[in-house]
Amino acid sequence: EKVEITKEQQALMKIITDAYNRHQIPQDVAKKLLQDQYSAEENFLLLTEMATSQVQVLVEFTKNIPGFLSLDREDQIALLKGSAVEAMFLRSAQVFNRKTPSGHTEVLEERIRKSGISEEFITPMFNFYKSIGELHMVQEEQALLTTVTILTPDRPYVKDQQAVERLQETILDVLRKLCVLQHPQEPQYFARLLGRLTELRTLSHYHTEMLASWRMNDHKFTPLLCEIWDVQ
Ligand SMILES: CC(C)c1onc(-c2c(Cl)cccc2Cl)c1COc1ccc2c(ccn2Cc2cccc(C(=O)O)c2)c1
């Protein structure tokens, strides 16, 4: 049957996509990627600064998700803590696949590969970036997929999972229709997109080990990262 995005779904998609595009890492932070020191120490410090900035951007973005601020306050925190790493993997994947100067992709890749992350995590990370690139998502799909990730009901410590599920289902319905309309020649596209969310969970588990190995080598994180990632 004919798939049609309703007026209110159109409005919802515009609010989320505009917010997603509005909240970006400040250019002065992103520009630091281009400064010339390339030691593992320097790379780690730069990436830590970017991650901290990215978390701040993420918090601002979630405030624009219709219904998010009406959720229980503690559940809002639980959703942010539970989805931050996955949202940042999605964001960094989009930056890598943007291949524009603003993403400084080569420099970014260089710094990530030389920041004390062991090879066993680097490989799946860059495989993920490649698999995201192959999807050729439009910006609305990127924004909605990130929103679906944030509105995952079964994060640790979420009390009212039903309320989160209702919000997530609203977004999933728009995303499903958008995929059918944007990729008519690929009926499985929506399923492929959701498959990336499974890959994100695996990367999130790798990330916990990445943090542990950085800490073993006495690397310091910022207070915001310690809070959102429950470290130190
Ligand atoms: C603490 C730090 C060493 C760290 O721990 N895990 C990861 C970590 C890693 Cl190493 C990979 C993926 C996710 C995380 Cl949390 C990181 C580095 O985190 C980031 C955070 C944001 C990143 C990156 C890479 C890109 N971005 C986004 C970006 C860059 C430039 C411009 C823009 C923009 O919006 O315009 C966005 C890394």
mmCIF file of C-alpha atoms and ligand atoms in Angstrom:
data_model
loop_
_atom_site.group_PDB
_atom_site.id
_atom_site.type_symbol
_atom_site.label_atom_id
_atom_site.label_comp_id
_atom_site.label_asym_id
_atom_site.label_seq_id
_atom_site.Cartn_x
_atom_site.Cartn_y
_atom_site.Cartn_z
ATOM 1 C CA GLU A 1 0.000 0.000 0.000
ATOM 2 C CA LYS A 2 1.140 3.617 -0.503
ATOM 3 C CA VAL A 3 3.454 4.745 2.335
ATOM 4 C CA GLU A 4 2.756 8.326 3.388
ATOM 5 C CA ILE A 5 4.397 10.536 6.028
ATOM 6 C CA THR A 6 1.661 12.514 7.800
ATOM 7 C CA LYS A 7 1.839 16.279 8.441
ATOM 8 C CA GLU A 8 2.647 15.783 12.122
ATOM 9 C CA GLN A 9 5.302 13.179 11.293
ATOM 10 C CA GLN A 10 6.808 15.690 8.835
ATOM 11 C CA ALA A 11 6.866 18.329 11.614
ATOM 12 C CA LEU A 12 8.432 15.864 14.091
ATOM 13 C CA MET A 13 11.141 14.926 11.570
ATOM 14 C CA LYS A 14 11.920 18.605 10.874
ATOM 15 C CA ILE A 15 12.271 19.451 14.599
ATOM 16 C CA ILE A 16 14.659 16.533 15.169
ATOM 17 C CA THR A 17 16.713 17.048 11.978
ATOM 18 C CA ASP A 18 17.075 20.813 12.533
ATOM 19 C CA ALA A 19 18.192 20.176 16.136
ATOM 20 C CA TYR A 20 20.640 17.484 14.988
ATOM 21 C CA ASN A 21 22.195 19.841 12.436
ATOM 22 C CA ARG A 22 22.201 22.810 14.827
ATOM 23 C CA HIS A 23 24.074 21.010 17.602
ATOM 24 C CA GLN A 24 27.598 20.428 16.302
ATOM 25 C CA ILE A 25 31.017 20.475 17.956
ATOM 26 C CA PRO A 26 32.196 24.146 17.955
ATOM 27 C CA GLN A 27 34.554 24.767 15.036
ATOM 28 C CA ASP A 28 37.377 25.945 17.332
ATOM 29 C CA VAL A 29 37.326 22.520 19.048
ATOM 30 C CA ALA A 30 37.159 20.616 15.751
ATOM 31 C CA LYS A 31 39.957 22.835 14.331
ATOM 32 C CA LYS A 32 42.277 21.693 17.138
ATOM 33 C CA LEU A 33 42.389 18.371 15.313
ATOM 34 C CA LEU A 34 44.610 20.106 12.756
ATOM 35 C CA GLN A 35 47.286 21.277 15.202
ATOM 36 C CA ASP A 36 50.541 19.527 14.554
ATOM 37 C CA GLN A 37 51.395 17.446 17.671
ATOM 38 C CA TYR A 38 50.735 13.756 16.977
ATOM 39 C CA SER A 39 51.993 11.957 20.080
ATOM 40 C CA ALA A 40 49.695 9.325 21.614
ATOM 41 C CA GLU A 41 49.397 11.634 24.627
ATOM 42 C CA GLU A 42 48.454 14.654 22.492
ATOM 43 C CA ASN A 43 45.952 12.595 20.493
ATOM 44 C CA PHE A 44 44.316 11.261 23.645
ATOM 45 C CA LEU A 45 43.977 14.769 25.093
ATOM 46 C CA LEU A 46 42.452 16.097 21.848
ATOM 47 C CA LEU A 47 40.005 13.199 21.584
ATOM 48 C CA THR A 48 39.063 13.673 25.243
ATOM 49 C CA GLU A 49 38.305 17.328 24.550
ATOM 50 C CA MET A 50 36.220 16.362 21.528
ATOM 51 C CA ALA A 51 34.334 13.660 23.417
ATOM 52 C CA THR A 52 33.551 16.153 26.197
ATOM 53 C CA SER A 53 32.323 18.694 23.669
ATOM 54 C CA GLN A 54 30.331 15.968 21.890
ATOM 55 C CA VAL A 55 28.577 14.993 25.144
ATOM 56 C CA GLN A 56 27.583 18.625 25.734
ATOM 57 C CA VAL A 57 26.218 18.779 22.175
ATOM 58 C CA LEU A 58 24.339 15.508 22.757
ATOM 59 C CA VAL A 59 22.686 16.787 25.962
ATOM 60 C CA GLU A 60 21.483 19.905 24.129
ATOM 61 C CA PHE A 61 20.213 17.786 21.217
ATOM 62 C CA THR A 62 18.135 15.472 23.466
ATOM 63 C CA LYS A 63 16.302 18.494 24.908
ATOM 64 C CA ASN A 64 14.821 19.004 21.417
ATOM 65 C CA ILE A 65 13.424 15.476 21.138
ATOM 66 C CA PRO A 66 9.646 15.978 21.511
ATOM 67 C CA GLY A 67 8.506 14.304 24.720
ATOM 68 C CA PHE A 68 12.013 13.760 26.146
ATOM 69 C CA LEU A 69 11.760 16.538 28.750
ATOM 70 C CA SER A 70 8.351 15.171 29.855
ATOM 71 C CA LEU A 71 9.998 11.874 30.874
ATOM 72 C CA ASP A 72 10.901 11.256 34.524
ATOM 73 C CA ARG A 73 14.049 13.333 35.273
ATOM 74 C CA GLU A 74 16.103 10.341 36.450
ATOM 75 C CA ASP A 75 15.047 8.384 33.362
ATOM 76 C CA GLN A 76 16.313 11.245 31.169
ATOM 77 C CA ILE A 77 19.734 10.885 32.853
ATOM 78 C CA ALA A 78 19.635 7.072 32.537
ATOM 79 C CA LEU A 79 18.886 7.369 28.790
ATOM 80 C CA LEU A 80 21.737 9.865 28.263
ATOM 81 C CA LYS A 81 24.262 7.763 30.190
ATOM 82 C CA GLY A 82 23.125 4.577 28.470
ATOM 83 C CA SER A 83 23.238 5.979 24.933
ATOM 84 C CA ALA A 84 26.114 8.518 24.977
ATOM 85 C CA VAL A 85 28.788 6.163 23.590
ATOM 86 C CA GLU A 86 26.469 4.790 20.891
ATOM 87 C CA ALA A 87 25.342 8.295 19.869
ATOM 88 C CA MET A 88 29.010 9.351 19.662
ATOM 89 C CA PHE A 89 29.930 6.348 17.536
ATOM 90 C CA LEU A 90 27.067 7.302 15.193
ATOM 91 C CA ARG A 91 28.148 10.945 15.131
ATOM 92 C CA SER A 92 31.803 10.131 14.525
ATOM 93 C CA ALA A 93 30.750 7.691 11.789
ATOM 94 C CA GLN A 94 28.826 10.454 10.082
ATOM 95 C CA VAL A 95 31.803 12.806 10.374
ATOM 96 C CA PHE A 96 34.139 10.170 8.906
ATOM 97 C CA ASN A 97 31.803 9.565 5.990
ATOM 98 C CA ARG A 98 31.237 13.276 5.347
ATOM 99 C CA LYS A 99 34.716 13.454 3.778
ATOM 100 C CA THR A 100 34.500 17.243 3.920
ATOM 101 C CA PRO A 101 37.240 19.509 5.326
ATOM 102 C CA SER A 102 35.119 20.312 8.439
ATOM 103 C CA GLY A 103 35.239 16.667 9.489
ATOM 104 C CA HIS A 104 39.078 16.616 9.127
ATOM 105 C CA THR A 105 38.539 12.879 8.565
ATOM 106 C CA GLU A 106 42.145 11.837 7.732
ATOM 107 C CA VAL A 107 43.510 13.702 10.752
ATOM 108 C CA LEU A 108 40.754 12.298 12.941
ATOM 109 C CA GLU A 109 41.458 8.745 11.797
ATOM 110 C CA GLU A 110 45.186 9.239 12.407
ATOM 111 C CA ARG A 111 44.597 10.517 15.927
ATOM 112 C CA ILE A 112 42.153 7.760 16.846
ATOM 113 C CA ARG A 113 44.541 5.082 15.526
ATOM 114 C CA LYS A 114 47.358 6.583 17.640
ATOM 115 C CA SER A 115 45.672 7.339 20.964
ATOM 116 C CA GLY A 116 46.372 4.179 22.964
ATOM 117 C CA ILE A 117 43.404 2.177 21.669
ATOM 118 C CA SER A 118 44.386 -1.456 21.085
ATOM 119 C CA GLU A 119 44.081 -2.912 17.576
ATOM 120 C CA GLU A 120 41.341 -5.331 18.704
ATOM 121 C CA PHE A 121 39.018 -2.282 19.109
ATOM 122 C CA ILE A 122 40.314 -0.214 16.190
ATOM 123 C CA THR A 123 39.329 -2.858 13.623
ATOM 124 C CA PRO A 124 35.628 -3.182 14.610
ATOM 125 C CA MET A 125 35.447 0.615 15.039
ATOM 126 C CA PHE A 126 36.576 1.369 11.486
ATOM 127 C CA ASN A 127 34.530 -1.549 10.101
ATOM 128 C CA PHE A 128 31.520 0.151 11.691
ATOM 129 C CA TYR A 129 32.441 3.503 10.125
ATOM 130 C CA LYS A 130 32.656 1.758 6.748
ATOM 131 C CA SER A 131 29.309 -0.050 7.197
ATOM 132 C CA ILE A 132 27.631 3.257 8.106
ATOM 133 C CA GLY A 133 29.182 4.926 5.051
ATOM 134 C CA GLU A 134 27.817 2.193 2.771
ATOM 135 C CA LEU A 135 24.260 3.063 3.889
ATOM 136 C CA HIS A 136 24.491 6.575 2.374
ATOM 137 C CA MET A 137 21.983 7.842 4.956
ATOM 138 C CA VAL A 138 20.285 11.176 4.300
ATOM 139 C CA GLN A 139 20.567 13.639 7.180
ATOM 140 C CA GLU A 140 16.987 12.986 8.353
ATOM 141 C CA GLU A 141 17.800 9.265 8.672
ATOM 142 C CA GLN A 142 20.975 10.081 10.625
ATOM 143 C CA ALA A 143 19.072 12.352 13.017
ATOM 144 C CA LEU A 144 16.194 9.868 13.502
ATOM 145 C CA LEU A 145 18.534 6.881 13.958
ATOM 146 C CA THR A 146 20.441 8.772 16.678
ATOM 147 C CA THR A 147 17.104 9.635 18.325
ATOM 148 C CA VAL A 148 16.006 5.967 18.208
ATOM 149 C CA THR A 149 19.307 5.047 19.906
ATOM 150 C CA ILE A 150 18.797 7.621 22.672
ATOM 151 C CA LEU A 151 15.192 6.445 23.228
ATOM 152 C CA THR A 152 16.171 2.817 23.901
ATOM 153 C CA PRO A 153 13.816 1.647 26.711
ATOM 154 C CA ASP A 154 16.000 -1.145 28.159
ATOM 155 C CA ARG A 155 18.949 0.970 29.283
ATOM 156 C CA PRO A 156 20.120 0.302 32.886
ATOM 157 C CA TYR A 157 18.080 2.049 35.640
ATOM 158 C CA VAL A 158 15.218 3.258 33.382
ATOM 159 C CA LYS A 159 12.082 3.060 35.582
ATOM 160 C CA ASP A 160 9.220 3.919 33.173
ATOM 161 C CA GLN A 161 10.289 1.836 30.133
ATOM 162 C CA GLN A 162 6.748 2.062 28.662
ATOM 163 C CA ALA A 163 6.975 5.856 28.370
ATOM 164 C CA VAL A 164 10.334 5.584 26.545
ATOM 165 C CA GLU A 165 8.990 2.784 24.328
ATOM 166 C CA ARG A 166 6.048 4.984 23.260
ATOM 167 C CA LEU A 167 8.399 7.793 22.230
ATOM 168 C CA GLN A 168 10.763 5.411 20.447
ATOM 169 C CA GLU A 169 7.921 3.750 18.509
ATOM 170 C CA THR A 170 6.764 7.176 17.256
ATOM 171 C CA ILE A 171 10.255 7.859 15.872
ATOM 172 C CA LEU A 172 10.650 4.324 14.478
ATOM 173 C CA ASP A 173 7.393 4.727 12.527
ATOM 174 C CA VAL A 174 8.625 7.910 10.831
ATOM 175 C CA LEU A 175 12.062 6.365 10.159
ATOM 176 C CA ARG A 176 10.487 3.248 8.623
ATOM 177 C CA LYS A 177 8.368 5.344 6.235
ATOM 178 C CA LEU A 178 11.318 7.624 5.385
ATOM 179 C CA CYS A 179 13.484 4.600 4.488
ATOM 180 C CA VAL A 180 10.783 3.237 2.143
ATOM 181 C CA LEU A 181 10.426 6.641 0.457
ATOM 182 C CA GLN A 182 14.179 7.397 0.272
ATOM 183 C CA HIS A 183 15.313 3.896 -0.800
ATOM 184 C CA PRO A 184 12.400 2.456 -2.862
ATOM 185 C CA GLN A 185 14.775 0.082 -4.671
ATOM 186 C CA GLU A 186 15.884 -1.436 -1.347
ATOM 187 C CA PRO A 187 12.913 -2.739 0.710
ATOM 188 C CA GLN A 188 15.328 -4.131 3.353
ATOM 189 C CA TYR A 189 16.976 -0.750 3.985
ATOM 190 C CA PHE A 190 15.109 -0.056 7.257
ATOM 191 C CA ALA A 191 16.077 -3.509 8.572
ATOM 192 C CA ARG A 192 19.726 -2.834 7.637
ATOM 193 C CA LEU A 193 19.570 0.464 9.507
ATOM 194 C CA LEU A 194 18.287 -1.243 12.666
ATOM 195 C CA GLY A 195 21.006 -3.849 12.261
ATOM 196 C CA ARG A 196 23.544 -1.053 12.813
ATOM 197 C CA LEU A 197 22.011 -0.501 16.284
ATOM 198 C CA THR A 198 23.001 -4.064 17.193
ATOM 199 C CA GLU A 199 26.558 -3.355 16.014
ATOM 200 C CA LEU A 200 26.502 -0.190 18.181
ATOM 201 C CA ARG A 201 25.782 -2.261 21.305
ATOM 202 C CA THR A 202 28.826 -4.426 20.587
ATOM 203 C CA LEU A 203 30.990 -1.327 20.092
ATOM 204 C CA SER A 204 29.664 0.022 23.385
ATOM 205 C CA HIS A 205 30.936 -3.103 25.174
ATOM 206 C CA TYR A 206 34.341 -2.701 23.444
ATOM 207 C CA HIS A 207 34.321 0.915 24.602
ATOM 208 C CA THR A 208 34.054 -0.104 28.262
ATOM 209 C CA GLU A 209 37.255 -2.143 27.789
ATOM 210 C CA MET A 210 38.908 0.774 25.941
ATOM 211 C CA LEU A 211 38.211 2.996 28.949
ATOM 212 C CA ALA A 212 39.628 0.386 31.351
ATOM 213 C CA SER A 213 42.858 0.055 29.358
ATOM 214 C CA TRP A 214 43.272 3.857 29.137
ATOM 215 C CA ARG A 215 42.785 4.103 32.882
ATOM 216 C CA MET A 216 45.321 1.354 33.491
ATOM 217 C CA ASN A 217 47.808 3.582 31.691
ATOM 218 C CA ASP A 218 46.794 6.388 34.017
ATOM 219 C CA HIS A 219 44.920 8.456 31.408
ATOM 220 C CA LYS A 220 42.660 11.127 32.883
ATOM 221 C CA PHE A 221 39.155 11.987 31.651
ATOM 222 C CA THR A 222 37.137 15.190 32.211
ATOM 223 C CA PRO A 223 34.547 15.393 35.052
ATOM 224 C CA LEU A 224 31.692 15.280 32.489
ATOM 225 C CA LEU A 225 33.024 12.081 30.875
ATOM 226 C CA CYS A 226 33.644 10.513 34.321
ATOM 227 C CA GLU A 227 30.032 11.257 35.226
ATOM 228 C CA ILE A 228 28.442 10.020 32.020
ATOM 229 C CA TRP A 229 30.672 6.920 31.778
ATOM 230 C CA ASP A 230 30.758 6.110 35.523
ATOM 231 C CA VAL A 231 34.568 6.091 35.690
ATOM 232 C CA GLN A 232 36.928 7.324 38.467
HETATM 233 C C1 LIG B 1 37.762 10.233 25.814
HETATM 234 C C2 LIG B 1 38.194 10.050 24.364
HETATM 235 C C3 LIG B 1 39.661 9.603 24.255
HETATM 236 C C4 LIG B 1 37.315 9.024 23.706
HETATM 237 O O1 LIG B 1 36.935 7.872 24.323
HETATM 238 N N1 LIG B 1 36.198 7.173 23.444
HETATM 239 C C5 LIG B 1 36.060 7.877 22.309
HETATM 240 C C6 LIG B 1 35.339 7.487 21.134
HETATM 241 C C7 LIG B 1 36.026 7.092 19.987
HETATM 242 CL CL1 LIG B 1 37.733 7.078 19.997
HETATM 243 C C8 LIG B 1 35.343 6.717 18.816
HETATM 244 C C9 LIG B 1 33.939 6.749 18.811
HETATM 245 C C10 LIG B 1 33.233 7.129 19.963
HETATM 246 C C11 LIG B 1 33.946 7.491 21.107
HETATM 247 CL CL2 LIG B 1 33.080 7.959 22.518
HETATM 248 C C12 LIG B 1 36.772 9.069 22.452
HETATM 249 C C13 LIG B 1 36.889 10.137 21.429
HETATM 250 O O2 LIG B 1 35.538 10.575 21.257
HETATM 251 C C14 LIG B 1 35.134 11.187 20.133
HETATM 252 C C15 LIG B 1 34.092 12.088 20.254
HETATM 253 C C16 LIG B 1 33.599 12.778 19.169
HETATM 254 C C17 LIG B 1 34.126 12.503 17.948
HETATM 255 C C18 LIG B 1 35.127 11.574 17.789
HETATM 256 C C19 LIG B 1 35.391 11.505 16.412
HETATM 257 C C20 LIG B 1 34.543 12.406 15.770
HETATM 258 N N2 LIG B 1 33.805 13.000 16.700
HETATM 259 C C21 LIG B 1 32.757 13.936 16.491
HETATM 260 C C22 LIG B 1 33.096 15.137 15.673
HETATM 261 C C23 LIG B 1 34.376 15.476 15.288
HETATM 262 C C24 LIG B 1 34.566 16.639 14.497
HETATM 263 C C25 LIG B 1 33.467 17.426 14.120
HETATM 264 C C26 LIG B 1 32.194 17.034 14.571
HETATM 265 C C27 LIG B 1 30.983 17.850 14.174
HETATM 266 O O3 LIG B 1 29.909 17.565 14.791
HETATM 267 O O4 LIG B 1 31.119 18.719 13.304
HETATM 268 C C28 LIG B 1 31.993 15.898 15.320
HETATM 269 C C29 LIG B 1 35.663 10.881 18.905
#
